[in-house]
Coordinates of C-alpha atoms in Angstrom, one line a residue:
Chain A
M1 CA 63.0 35.9 28.0
E2 CA 62.9 32.2 27.7
N3 CA 60.0 30.5 25.9
E4 CA 58.2 27.4 26.9
I5 CA 61.0 25.1 26.1
G6 CA 63.8 27.3 27.4
H7 CA 64.8 28.7 24.0
N8 CA 66.1 32.2 24.6
I9 CA 64.3 35.0 22.8
P10 CA 66.2 38.2 23.2
D11 CA 64.1 41.1 24.5
S12 CA 65.8 43.4 22.1
L13 CA 64.5 41.3 19.2
L14 CA 60.9 41.5 20.6
K15 CA 61.3 45.2 20.8
E16 CA 62.7 45.4 17.3
T17 CA 60.1 43.3 15.6
G18 CA 57.2 44.4 17.8
H19 CA 56.3 40.9 18.7
R20 CA 54.7 39.9 22.0
P21 CA 56.1 36.6 23.3
F22 CA 54.0 33.4 23.1
T23 CA 52.2 32.8 26.4
G24 CA 49.8 30.0 25.5
E25 CA 47.5 28.7 22.9
E26 CA 44.3 30.2 24.4
I27 CA 42.8 32.9 22.3
V28 CA 41.7 35.7 24.6
D29 CA 38.3 37.4 24.5
T30 CA 39.1 40.8 22.9
E31 CA 38.5 43.0 19.9
V32 CA 40.8 43.4 16.9
H33 CA 40.7 45.7 13.9
W34 CA 40.7 44.4 10.4
T35 CA 42.3 46.3 7.6
G36 CA 40.8 46.7 4.1
P37 CA 42.4 47.2 0.7
T38 CA 42.8 50.5 -1.1
V39 CA 40.6 50.0 -4.2
H40 CA 41.5 51.5 -7.5
I41 CA 38.2 52.4 -9.3
G42 CA 37.0 54.1 -12.4
H43 CA 39.1 52.7 -15.2
K44 CA 38.0 49.1 -15.1
H45 CA 35.2 49.2 -17.6
G46 CA 35.4 46.6 -20.4
S47 CA 38.3 44.4 -20.4
K48 CA 41.0 44.1 -17.8
L49 CA 43.3 42.2 -20.1
C50 CA 46.9 43.3 -20.3
A51 CA 49.1 42.3 -23.2
S52 CA 51.9 41.0 -21.1
I53 CA 53.1 40.4 -17.5
H54 CA 55.3 43.5 -18.0
D55 CA 52.3 45.7 -18.9
A56 CA 50.4 44.4 -15.9
I57 CA 53.2 45.2 -13.5
V58 CA 53.5 48.7 -15.0
A59 CA 49.8 49.1 -14.7
T60 CA 49.8 48.3 -11.0
G61 CA 52.5 50.9 -10.4
L62 CA 54.6 48.4 -8.5
R63 CA 57.6 50.1 -7.0
D64 CA 60.5 49.8 -4.6
G65 CA 59.6 48.8 -1.0
M66 CA 56.2 47.3 -1.8
T67 CA 54.8 43.9 -0.7
I68 CA 53.9 41.3 -3.3
S69 CA 52.2 37.9 -2.9
F70 CA 51.6 34.6 -4.6
H71 CA 49.8 31.4 -3.7
H72 CA 51.4 27.9 -3.7
H73 CA 48.4 25.8 -5.0
F74 CA 50.3 24.8 -8.1
R75 CA 53.0 23.3 -5.7
E76 CA 55.9 21.8 -7.6
G77 CA 54.2 22.4 -10.9
D78 CA 54.1 26.2 -10.6
H79 CA 55.0 28.3 -13.6
V80 CA 53.5 31.7 -12.5
F81 CA 56.0 32.6 -9.8
G82 CA 59.0 32.4 -12.0
L83 CA 57.4 34.3 -14.9
V84 CA 56.4 37.2 -12.7
M85 CA 59.5 37.4 -10.5
R86 CA 61.9 37.3 -13.5
E87 CA 60.0 40.2 -15.0
I88 CA 60.0 42.2 -11.8
M89 CA 63.8 41.6 -11.5
A90 CA 64.3 42.7 -15.2
M91 CA 62.4 45.9 -14.4
G92 CA 64.9 46.7 -11.6
I93 CA 62.4 47.0 -8.8
Q94 CA 64.1 46.7 -5.4
D95 CA 63.5 46.1 -1.7
L96 CA 60.2 44.1 -2.1
T97 CA 58.6 42.1 0.7
L98 CA 57.7 38.6 -0.6
A99 CA 54.6 37.3 1.2
P100 CA 53.4 34.1 -0.5
S101 CA 51.2 31.5 1.1
S102 CA 54.2 29.2 0.9
L103 CA 57.3 28.6 -1.2
T104 CA 57.8 25.3 -3.0
N105 CA 61.1 23.9 -4.4
V106 CA 60.3 25.0 -7.9
M107 CA 60.5 28.6 -6.7
N108 CA 63.8 28.3 -4.9
D109 CA 66.2 29.4 -7.6
V110 CA 64.2 32.5 -8.5
V111 CA 63.9 33.6 -4.8
I112 CA 67.6 33.2 -4.2
D113 CA 68.3 35.2 -7.4
A114 CA 65.8 37.9 -6.4
V115 CA 67.4 38.2 -2.9
R116 CA 70.9 38.4 -4.3
A117 CA 69.8 41.1 -6.8
G118 CA 68.2 43.1 -4.0
T119 CA 64.7 42.7 -5.6
V120 CA 63.5 40.9 -2.5
T121 CA 64.7 41.9 1.0
R122 CA 62.0 40.4 3.2
I123 CA 60.1 37.2 3.2
T124 CA 57.2 35.8 5.1
S125 CA 55.9 32.3 4.3
S126 CA 54.5 29.1 5.7
G127 CA 57.9 27.5 5.1
M128 CA 60.7 26.8 2.6
R129 CA 62.8 23.8 1.7
G130 CA 65.8 22.7 -0.3
T131 CA 68.3 25.2 -1.6
L132 CA 66.3 28.2 -0.3
G133 CA 66.2 26.7 3.2
E134 CA 70.0 26.3 3.0
F135 CA 70.4 29.8 1.7
V136 CA 68.5 31.4 4.5
S137 CA 69.9 29.1 7.2
H138 CA 73.4 30.1 6.1
G139 CA 72.7 33.8 6.4
G140 CA 71.6 34.6 2.9
M141 CA 69.2 37.3 4.0
R142 CA 69.7 40.3 6.1
E143 CA 66.2 40.5 7.5
P144 CA 64.8 37.4 9.3
V145 CA 62.2 35.4 7.5
I146 CA 58.9 35.3 9.3
F147 CA 57.1 31.9 9.3
R148 CA 53.4 31.8 9.9
S149 CA 50.8 29.0 9.8
H150 CA 48.0 29.1 7.2
G151 CA 45.6 30.4 9.9
G152 CA 48.3 32.8 11.2
R153 CA 48.8 34.3 7.7
A154 CA 45.1 34.8 7.3
R155 CA 45.1 36.6 10.6
A156 CA 48.2 38.7 9.7
I157 CA 46.5 39.8 6.5
E158 CA 43.2 40.7 8.1
E159 CA 44.9 42.6 10.9
G160 CA 47.4 44.4 8.7
D161 CA 50.6 42.7 9.8
I162 CA 50.9 41.7 6.1
R163 CA 49.7 44.5 3.8
I164 CA 49.8 43.2 0.2
D165 CA 50.3 45.9 -2.4
V166 CA 50.0 43.6 -5.4
A167 CA 49.0 39.9 -5.5
F168 CA 49.9 37.9 -8.6
L169 CA 47.6 34.9 -8.6
G170 CA 47.8 32.1 -11.1
V171 CA 44.4 30.5 -11.9
P172 CA 43.5 27.6 -14.2
S173 CA 40.4 29.4 -15.5
S174 CA 39.3 33.0 -15.7
D175 CA 37.3 35.4 -17.9
E176 CA 38.7 38.8 -18.9
M177 CA 37.1 40.5 -15.9
G178 CA 38.7 38.2 -13.4
N179 CA 36.0 35.7 -12.5
A180 CA 38.1 32.6 -11.8
N181 CA 38.2 29.2 -10.3
G182 CA 40.7 26.3 -9.6
T183 CA 38.5 23.5 -10.9
H184 CA 38.4 24.0 -14.6
G185 CA 41.1 24.4 -17.3
K186 CA 44.3 22.7 -18.0
A187 CA 46.2 22.8 -14.7
V188 CA 43.5 22.4 -12.1
F189 CA 44.3 22.3 -8.4
G190 CA 40.8 22.5 -6.9
S191 CA 40.4 24.8 -3.9
L192 CA 41.8 28.3 -4.1
G193 CA 41.7 28.5 -0.3
Y194 CA 44.9 30.3 0.4
A195 CA 44.7 32.6 -2.6
L196 CA 41.2 33.9 -1.6
M197 CA 42.8 35.9 1.2
D198 CA 45.1 37.7 -1.2
A199 CA 42.3 38.3 -3.6
R200 CA 40.2 39.9 -0.9
Y201 CA 42.8 42.0 0.9
A202 CA 45.5 43.0 -1.6
N203 CA 45.3 46.5 -2.9
Q204 CA 45.7 45.3 -6.4
V205 CA 45.1 41.8 -7.8
V206 CA 46.6 40.5 -11.1
L207 CA 45.3 37.2 -12.3
L208 CA 47.4 35.0 -14.7
T209 CA 45.7 32.3 -16.6
D210 CA 46.3 30.0 -19.6
D211 CA 42.6 29.3 -20.1
L212 CA 40.6 32.5 -20.8
V213 CA 36.9 31.7 -21.1
E214 CA 33.8 33.6 -22.0
Y215 CA 32.4 36.1 -19.5
P216 CA 30.9 35.4 -17.0
N217 CA 33.0 32.4 -15.8
T218 CA 31.3 30.2 -13.2
P219 CA 31.8 28.9 -10.6
A220 CA 33.7 32.0 -9.6
S221 CA 35.8 31.5 -6.5
I222 CA 37.7 34.7 -7.1
N223 CA 35.3 37.3 -8.7
E224 CA 35.7 40.4 -10.7
T225 CA 35.0 42.7 -7.8
E226 CA 38.4 41.8 -6.4
V227 CA 40.5 41.8 -9.6
D228 CA 42.4 44.7 -11.3
Y229 CA 44.2 43.0 -14.2
V230 CA 44.1 39.7 -16.1
V231 CA 47.1 38.4 -18.2
T232 CA 47.2 35.3 -20.3
V233 CA 50.4 33.2 -20.2
P234 CA 51.3 30.0 -22.2
S235 CA 51.0 27.8 -19.1
V236 CA 50.2 28.5 -15.5
G237 CA 51.4 25.1 -14.3
D238 CA 52.4 21.6 -15.0
P239 CA 49.3 19.4 -14.1
D240 CA 51.5 16.4 -13.5
K241 CA 53.5 18.1 -10.8
I242 CA 50.7 19.9 -9.0
G243 CA 49.7 16.8 -7.0
T244 CA 50.2 13.1 -6.9
G245 CA 48.3 11.2 -9.6
A246 CA 46.5 8.2 -8.4
T247 CA 46.7 8.1 -4.6
R248 CA 48.7 5.0 -3.6
F249 CA 47.9 3.0 -0.5
T250 CA 51.1 2.4 1.4
K251 CA 52.4 -1.2 1.7
D252 CA 55.1 -0.2 4.2
P253 CA 54.5 -2.4 7.3
K254 CA 55.8 0.2 9.7
E255 CA 53.4 2.9 8.3
L256 CA 50.5 0.4 8.4
K257 CA 51.3 -0.5 12.0
I258 CA 51.4 3.2 13.0
A259 CA 48.1 3.9 11.1
R260 CA 46.4 1.0 12.8
M261 CA 47.5 2.3 16.2
V262 CA 46.4 5.9 15.3
N263 CA 43.0 4.5 14.4
A264 CA 42.8 2.6 17.7
V265 CA 43.6 5.9 19.6
I266 CA 40.8 7.7 17.7
T267 CA 38.2 4.9 18.1
G268 CA 39.2 4.4 21.7
S269 CA 38.8 8.1 22.5
E270 CA 35.6 10.0 23.5
Q271 CA 35.9 12.0 20.3
F272 CA 34.7 8.9 18.2
H273 CA 31.0 9.6 18.3
D274 CA 28.3 10.1 15.7
G275 CA 28.8 13.5 14.0
F276 CA 32.5 13.8 14.9
S277 CA 35.0 15.5 12.6
F278 CA 38.6 14.9 11.5
Q279 CA 41.6 16.1 9.6
T280 CA 44.1 13.3 8.6
G281 CA 46.2 15.1 6.0
S282 CA 48.1 13.5 3.1
G283 CA 51.0 11.1 2.9
G284 CA 51.1 7.3 3.0
A285 CA 50.4 6.8 6.7
A286 CA 47.6 9.4 6.7
L287 CA 45.8 7.7 3.8
A288 CA 46.1 4.4 5.7
V289 CA 44.5 6.0 8.8
N290 CA 41.7 7.2 6.5
R291 CA 41.1 3.6 5.4
Y292 CA 41.2 2.1 8.8
L293 CA 39.0 4.8 10.2
A294 CA 36.4 4.4 7.5
Q295 CA 36.1 0.7 8.3
S296 CA 35.8 1.4 12.0
M297 CA 33.0 3.9 11.2
R298 CA 31.2 1.3 9.1
D299 CA 31.5 -1.3 11.9
A300 CA 30.3 1.1 14.5
G301 CA 27.6 2.7 12.4
I302 CA 29.1 6.1 13.0
T303 CA 29.3 8.9 10.4
A304 CA 31.3 12.1 10.5
S305 CA 29.9 15.6 10.1
F306 CA 33.0 16.8 8.2
A307 CA 36.5 16.2 7.1
L308 CA 38.9 19.1 7.0
G309 CA 42.1 20.3 5.5
G310 CA 44.2 19.2 2.6
I311 CA 41.9 16.8 0.8
T312 CA 42.7 13.6 -1.2
T313 CA 40.5 11.3 -3.3
P314 CA 40.0 8.7 -0.6
T315 CA 38.3 11.4 1.5
V316 CA 36.0 12.3 -1.4
Q317 CA 35.2 8.6 -1.6
L318 CA 34.1 8.7 2.1
L319 CA 31.8 11.6 1.1
N320 CA 30.3 9.6 -1.7
E321 CA 29.8 6.7 0.6
G322 CA 28.0 8.9 3.1
L323 CA 30.5 8.2 5.9
V324 CA 31.4 11.9 5.8
H325 CA 28.6 14.5 5.4
R326 CA 30.8 17.5 4.3
I327 CA 34.3 18.2 3.2
L328 CA 35.7 21.6 4.1
D329 CA 38.4 22.1 1.5
V330 CA 41.2 24.6 1.8
Q331 CA 43.5 22.7 -0.5
D332 CA 43.5 19.5 -2.7
F333 CA 46.4 17.2 -3.0
D334 CA 45.5 15.1 -6.0
K335 CA 43.6 15.4 -9.3
G336 CA 40.6 13.5 -8.2
S337 CA 39.8 15.7 -5.2
A338 CA 40.7 18.8 -7.3
S339 CA 38.2 18.0 -10.0
S340 CA 35.4 16.7 -7.7
M341 CA 35.1 20.0 -5.9
A342 CA 33.3 21.4 -9.0
A343 CA 30.7 18.6 -8.9
E344 CA 30.3 17.7 -5.3
E345 CA 27.9 19.9 -3.4
G346 CA 29.2 18.6 -0.1
Q347 CA 32.8 19.5 -0.9
Q348 CA 32.9 23.2 0.1
E349 CA 35.8 25.4 -0.8
I350 CA 36.9 27.4 2.3
D351 CA 39.5 30.2 2.6
A352 CA 42.4 30.2 5.0
S353 CA 40.6 32.4 7.4
W354 CA 37.5 30.2 7.6
Y355 CA 39.9 27.2 7.9
A356 CA 42.0 28.4 10.8
D357 CA 42.2 32.1 11.6
P358 CA 42.3 32.5 15.4
H359 CA 41.1 36.1 15.3
N360 CA 37.9 35.9 13.2
R361 CA 34.4 35.2 14.2
G362 CA 34.6 31.5 13.7
A363 CA 37.2 29.1 12.2
V364 CA 36.5 25.4 11.4
V365 CA 39.5 24.2 13.4
T366 CA 37.7 25.4 16.5
N367 CA 35.1 22.7 15.9
L368 CA 37.6 20.0 14.9
D369 CA 37.5 16.8 17.0
V370 CA 40.4 14.8 15.7
A371 CA 43.6 15.9 14.0
V372 CA 46.4 13.5 12.9
L373 CA 49.6 15.4 12.2
S374 CA 53.3 14.5 11.5
A375 CA 56.5 15.7 13.1
L376 CA 60.2 16.0 12.1
E377 CA 60.9 16.0 15.8
I378 CA 58.9 15.8 19.0
D379 CA 60.4 16.3 22.4
T380 CA 59.6 14.9 25.8
S381 CA 57.3 17.9 26.5
F382 CA 55.4 17.0 23.3
N383 CA 56.6 20.2 21.5
V384 CA 56.8 19.6 17.8
N385 CA 59.2 20.8 15.2
V386 CA 58.2 20.6 11.5
M387 CA 60.6 23.4 10.4
T388 CA 64.3 22.6 10.9
G389 CA 66.1 19.3 10.1
S390 CA 68.5 17.3 12.3
N391 CA 71.3 19.6 11.1
G392 CA 69.4 22.8 12.1
V393 CA 68.7 23.8 8.5
I394 CA 65.3 25.1 7.5
R395 CA 63.5 22.4 5.5
G396 CA 59.8 22.5 6.2
A397 CA 56.6 24.5 6.6
I398 CA 54.3 25.2 9.5
G399 CA 51.3 24.7 7.1
G400 CA 48.2 24.1 9.2
H401 CA 50.1 22.2 11.9
Q402 CA 49.6 24.8 14.7
D403 CA 46.0 25.4 13.6
A404 CA 44.8 21.8 13.3
A405 CA 46.7 21.0 16.6
T406 CA 44.0 22.9 18.5
A407 CA 41.6 20.0 17.8
R408 CA 40.1 18.3 20.8
L409 CA 42.2 15.2 20.1
T410 CA 45.6 15.9 18.4
I411 CA 47.6 12.8 17.5
I412 CA 51.2 13.1 16.3
S413 CA 52.0 10.1 14.1
A414 CA 55.7 9.5 13.4
P415 CA 58.2 6.7 13.1
L416 CA 60.5 6.4 16.1
V417 CA 63.6 7.0 13.9
R418 CA 64.1 8.0 10.2
G419 CA 67.3 6.5 8.9
R420 CA 69.7 7.5 11.6
I421 CA 67.7 10.5 12.8
A422 CA 65.7 10.1 16.1
T423 CA 62.2 11.6 15.9
V424 CA 61.7 11.7 19.7
T425 CA 64.2 14.0 21.4
S426 CA 64.9 15.8 24.6
A427 CA 64.3 19.2 23.2
V428 CA 63.2 20.2 19.7
D429 CA 65.6 22.4 17.7
T430 CA 62.7 24.7 16.7
L431 CA 59.4 25.0 18.5
V432 CA 56.5 25.1 16.0
T433 CA 53.6 23.6 17.7
P434 CA 53.5 23.8 21.5
G435 CA 53.3 20.6 23.5
S436 CA 50.1 21.8 25.2
S437 CA 48.3 21.3 21.9
V438 CA 49.4 17.7 21.5
D439 CA 47.6 14.9 23.2
V440 CA 49.1 11.7 21.9
L441 CA 52.3 10.5 20.1
V442 CA 52.0 7.3 18.1
T443 CA 55.1 5.5 17.0
E444 CA 55.5 1.9 15.7
V445 CA 56.9 0.8 19.0
G446 CA 54.6 2.5 21.4
V447 CA 52.0 5.2 22.2
A448 CA 52.7 8.0 24.6
V449 CA 49.8 10.1 26.1
N450 CA 50.6 13.7 27.2
P451 CA 50.7 13.5 31.0
A452 CA 48.4 16.6 31.0
R453 CA 45.6 14.3 29.7
P454 CA 45.4 11.6 32.4
E455 CA 41.7 10.9 31.5
L456 CA 42.7 10.1 28.0
R457 CA 45.5 7.8 29.1
E458 CA 42.9 6.1 31.5
R459 CA 40.5 5.6 28.6
L460 CA 43.2 4.2 26.2
T461 CA 44.5 1.8 28.9
G462 CA 43.5 -1.7 27.9
V463 CA 42.6 -0.8 24.3
A464 CA 43.7 -3.8 22.2
G465 CA 46.8 -3.2 20.1
L466 CA 47.8 0.0 21.9
P467 CA 51.2 -0.4 23.8
L468 CA 51.0 2.6 26.1
T469 CA 54.3 3.9 27.3
D470 CA 55.7 7.3 28.3
I471 CA 57.5 9.7 25.9
A472 CA 60.9 9.6 27.8
T473 CA 61.0 5.8 27.2
L474 CA 60.4 6.4 23.5
R475 CA 63.2 8.9 23.4
D476 CA 65.6 6.6 25.2
R477 CA 64.7 3.8 22.8
A478 CA 65.3 6.0 19.8
L479 CA 68.7 7.1 21.1
S480 CA 69.7 3.5 21.9
I481 CA 69.2 2.7 18.2
V482 CA 70.8 5.7 16.6
G483 CA 73.3 6.8 19.2
I484 CA 73.6 10.3 20.7
P485 CA 74.0 12.9 18.0
A486 CA 76.5 15.8 18.3
P487 CA 74.6 19.0 19.2
I488 CA 73.5 21.2 16.3
Q489 CA 76.0 24.1 15.9
H490 CA 73.8 27.2 15.5
G491 CA 75.4 30.6 15.2
E492 CA 74.3 33.8 16.9
R493 CA 72.5 35.3 14.0
T494 CA 68.7 35.2 13.8
V495 CA 67.7 34.1 10.3
A496 CA 64.0 33.4 10.9
L497 CA 61.1 33.9 13.4
V498 CA 58.4 31.4 14.1
E499 CA 55.1 33.0 15.0
Y500 CA 52.3 31.3 16.8
R501 CA 48.9 31.5 14.9
D502 CA 47.9 34.5 17.0
G503 CA 51.0 36.5 16.0
T504 CA 53.0 36.1 19.2
L505 CA 56.6 34.9 18.9
L506 CA 57.2 31.2 19.5
D507 CA 60.8 30.8 18.6
V508 CA 63.7 32.1 16.6
I509 CA 65.8 30.2 14.2
H510 CA 69.6 30.8 14.2
D511 CA 72.0 30.4 11.4
V512 CA 74.0 27.3 10.8
A513 CA 77.7 27.5 9.9
Chain B
M1 CA 97.3 -7.8 9.0
K2 CA 97.8 -6.3 5.6
I3 CA 95.4 -5.3 2.9
E4 CA 96.1 -7.4 -0.1
H5 CA 93.9 -5.6 -2.5
S6 CA 91.2 -3.0 -2.7
V7 CA 87.6 -4.0 -2.1
L8 CA 84.2 -2.3 -2.3
V9 CA 81.4 -3.4 0.0
G10 CA 77.8 -2.2 0.7
T11 CA 75.3 -0.3 -1.3
L12 CA 74.0 3.3 -1.6
E13 CA 70.5 2.2 -0.4
S14 CA 68.9 4.3 2.4
S15 CA 70.2 3.1 5.8
D16 CA 73.2 1.3 4.2
V17 CA 76.8 2.3 3.8
Q18 CA 79.2 1.8 0.9
I19 CA 82.9 1.4 1.9
T20 CA 86.0 1.3 -0.3
L21 CA 89.0 -0.1 1.5
S22 CA 92.5 0.0 0.0
N23 CA 96.1 0.3 1.0
G24 CA 97.0 3.5 2.7
D25 CA 100.0 5.8 2.8
G26 CA 101.5 4.5 6.0
G27 CA 98.5 5.2 8.3
V28 CA 94.8 5.0 8.5
E29 CA 92.9 7.7 6.5
V30 CA 89.1 7.8 6.6
T31 CA 87.1 10.1 4.3
L32 CA 83.4 10.3 5.0
Q33 CA 80.5 11.5 3.0
S34 CA 77.2 11.5 4.9
D35 CA 74.1 13.5 5.3
V36 CA 74.4 13.0 9.0
A37 CA 78.1 13.9 9.1
A38 CA 77.5 16.8 11.5
E39 CA 75.5 14.7 13.9
Y40 CA 77.3 11.3 13.6
G41 CA 80.5 11.8 11.7
D42 CA 82.8 11.2 14.6
Q43 CA 80.9 8.1 15.6
I44 CA 81.0 6.6 12.1
T45 CA 84.7 7.3 11.8
A46 CA 85.3 5.7 15.2
V47 CA 83.5 2.5 14.2
V48 CA 85.6 2.3 11.1
R49 CA 88.9 2.8 13.0
D50 CA 87.8 0.4 15.7
V51 CA 87.3 -2.5 13.3
L52 CA 90.6 -1.8 11.5
A53 CA 92.4 -1.8 14.9
E54 CA 90.7 -5.1 15.9
Y55 CA 92.2 -6.7 12.8
G56 CA 95.6 -5.0 13.5
I57 CA 95.5 -3.0 10.3
A58 CA 97.6 0.1 10.6
D59 CA 97.8 1.1 7.0
A60 CA 94.5 1.7 5.1
A61 CA 92.6 4.3 3.0
V62 CA 88.9 4.1 3.7
Q63 CA 86.2 5.9 1.7
V64 CA 82.9 5.8 3.4
V65 CA 79.7 6.9 1.7
D66 CA 77.0 6.7 4.4
K67 CA 73.3 6.7 3.8
G68 CA 72.2 6.9 7.4
A69 CA 73.5 3.5 8.4
L70 CA 73.4 2.5 12.1
D71 CA 76.7 1.6 13.8
C72 CA 75.9 -2.1 13.6
T73 CA 75.5 -1.9 9.8
I74 CA 78.7 0.1 9.5
R75 CA 80.5 -2.4 11.6
A76 CA 79.2 -5.4 9.6
R77 CA 80.2 -3.8 6.3
M78 CA 83.6 -3.0 7.6
I79 CA 84.2 -6.6 8.8
A80 CA 83.2 -7.9 5.4
A81 CA 85.5 -5.4 3.7
V82 CA 88.5 -6.4 5.8
Q83 CA 87.9 -10.1 5.5
R84 CA 87.9 -9.8 1.8
A85 CA 90.8 -7.3 1.6
I86 CA 93.0 -9.6 3.6
D87 CA 92.0 -12.5 1.3
A88 CA 90.2 -14.4 4.0
P89 CA 86.5 -14.2 3.0
H90 CA 85.8 -17.8 4.2
D91 CA 88.0 -17.6 7.3
P92 CA 86.2 -15.2 9.7
K93 CA 88.1 -13.8 12.6
W94 CA 85.6 -14.7 15.3
E95 CA 87.0 -12.6 18.1
V96 CA 86.1 -9.5 16.0
I97 CA 82.7 -10.7 14.8
A98 CA 81.6 -11.9 18.2
H99 CA 82.3 -8.4 19.6
D100 CA 79.3 -7.0 21.4

């Protein structure tokens, strides 16, 4: 069958993987069954401390064919993943499914080694970049990788599509029974949002920490009811590489222009009302949007009920100023926001299910008014690709893109071209977020409203500083600058599947020669 | 026209191109290094060859290290390279430069 953008998804593949094809972003009114973990009881009195990672792995009984997981809250500063995976490889365990919340560059070499050694034969992740993306795109794995959004992963864990046998979770602070948080210790990252799913649903949970504190450790995001073993390691992560240090405000005139226009779209829309909510994300342009939006809120005397998503210090400042009443925090991108979660009552840690799971009894994205998101590529049907680069190679992550895009007003903010690569194209290489989720594209040369939102276009017509155009015009303008690229040469082999947040199959990624 | 000596033009900054132009082995040989070689390699090479042809240079070795430059940039760098390589940096060949 063909999906929304005419990408061919073979019926045989659907049959093999058990996927239903994507039919639309609406979540149907139905019932689902959640799975629970198998809990090992009776021998956990006293300390759960293990002398080494090796001993902990032995204690869990990890064996061939099981599923293991990690979180990526340490991002490029992660030390835990390598320590655990190298030990598992040394023990000769084979045929594991690797199911982390995402994979960062610092993990790439270990993953590639583990695949080559047969230790890992299946991967599901939010995304991957660099050498690992190249490895998979060039056919390095026999089984296709499955990419899921953060909300989609939470759903998959709850519904049993991902059954984690052992979760290895690095934490900056824990006691010997497993009461742990991400806000205290040497390598703090703030919210444990993605890891909370693993802690709750894995059959066995091993915590690794470099800061063992007196029992009982509070605040406890992960608590002892969920933890089987605790191991101390010399260092869980490099604090300087976990997030950016001081958040810098961009001086790039192009980014500032885009940010001003994004803000004009928000303030010109009906979503800009007292008590509205937003997710603006990280990155230079997003922080600039935050600043412009804050000024518009002061000028209009409007405050927001909540800010969502990956949190940065400027958002915490809005909370302190009273412009934002609550922060719902699934992940923190810098030290300031990571540390403040411990002190700020209004900065609430949320797990990935609460954030964005489409199949629970209420996720925050359902109540999100405004989302500002990026794109590697957006096509004339407003479909977005944040997964494969201009050469077709995997180099991205779904993250919360599909999830946040269900907001009432979803704005894609992107430069028209990056270097010689056009952002606006005729058809995206990989469909990650369907165009039906996207309302507006803002580039530095013009703003295109999805034709399916005529009332929004009407409303934005005449807003000062908003050059409205249509998306085909933007595509033509981009191509007139960079020239028409040679088509991407994909092979026949399926190297990865892209799920929609509800578990249906959106697209397949083929190998690159 | 004949290349009198080897020249190096351009930089390795993003969106620029660095070109080394020297005497060839009885023809035009272009080697290209670019992150967008798969998408734009043929176009980049064509721009390089076009400029050489417009100057009537049939014997050249060109090393192109591209950092995502647009055609107009590649063309401008090539013109500068040739003008210097033929020892005429202050004597521009207007019929090439005025090319649209």
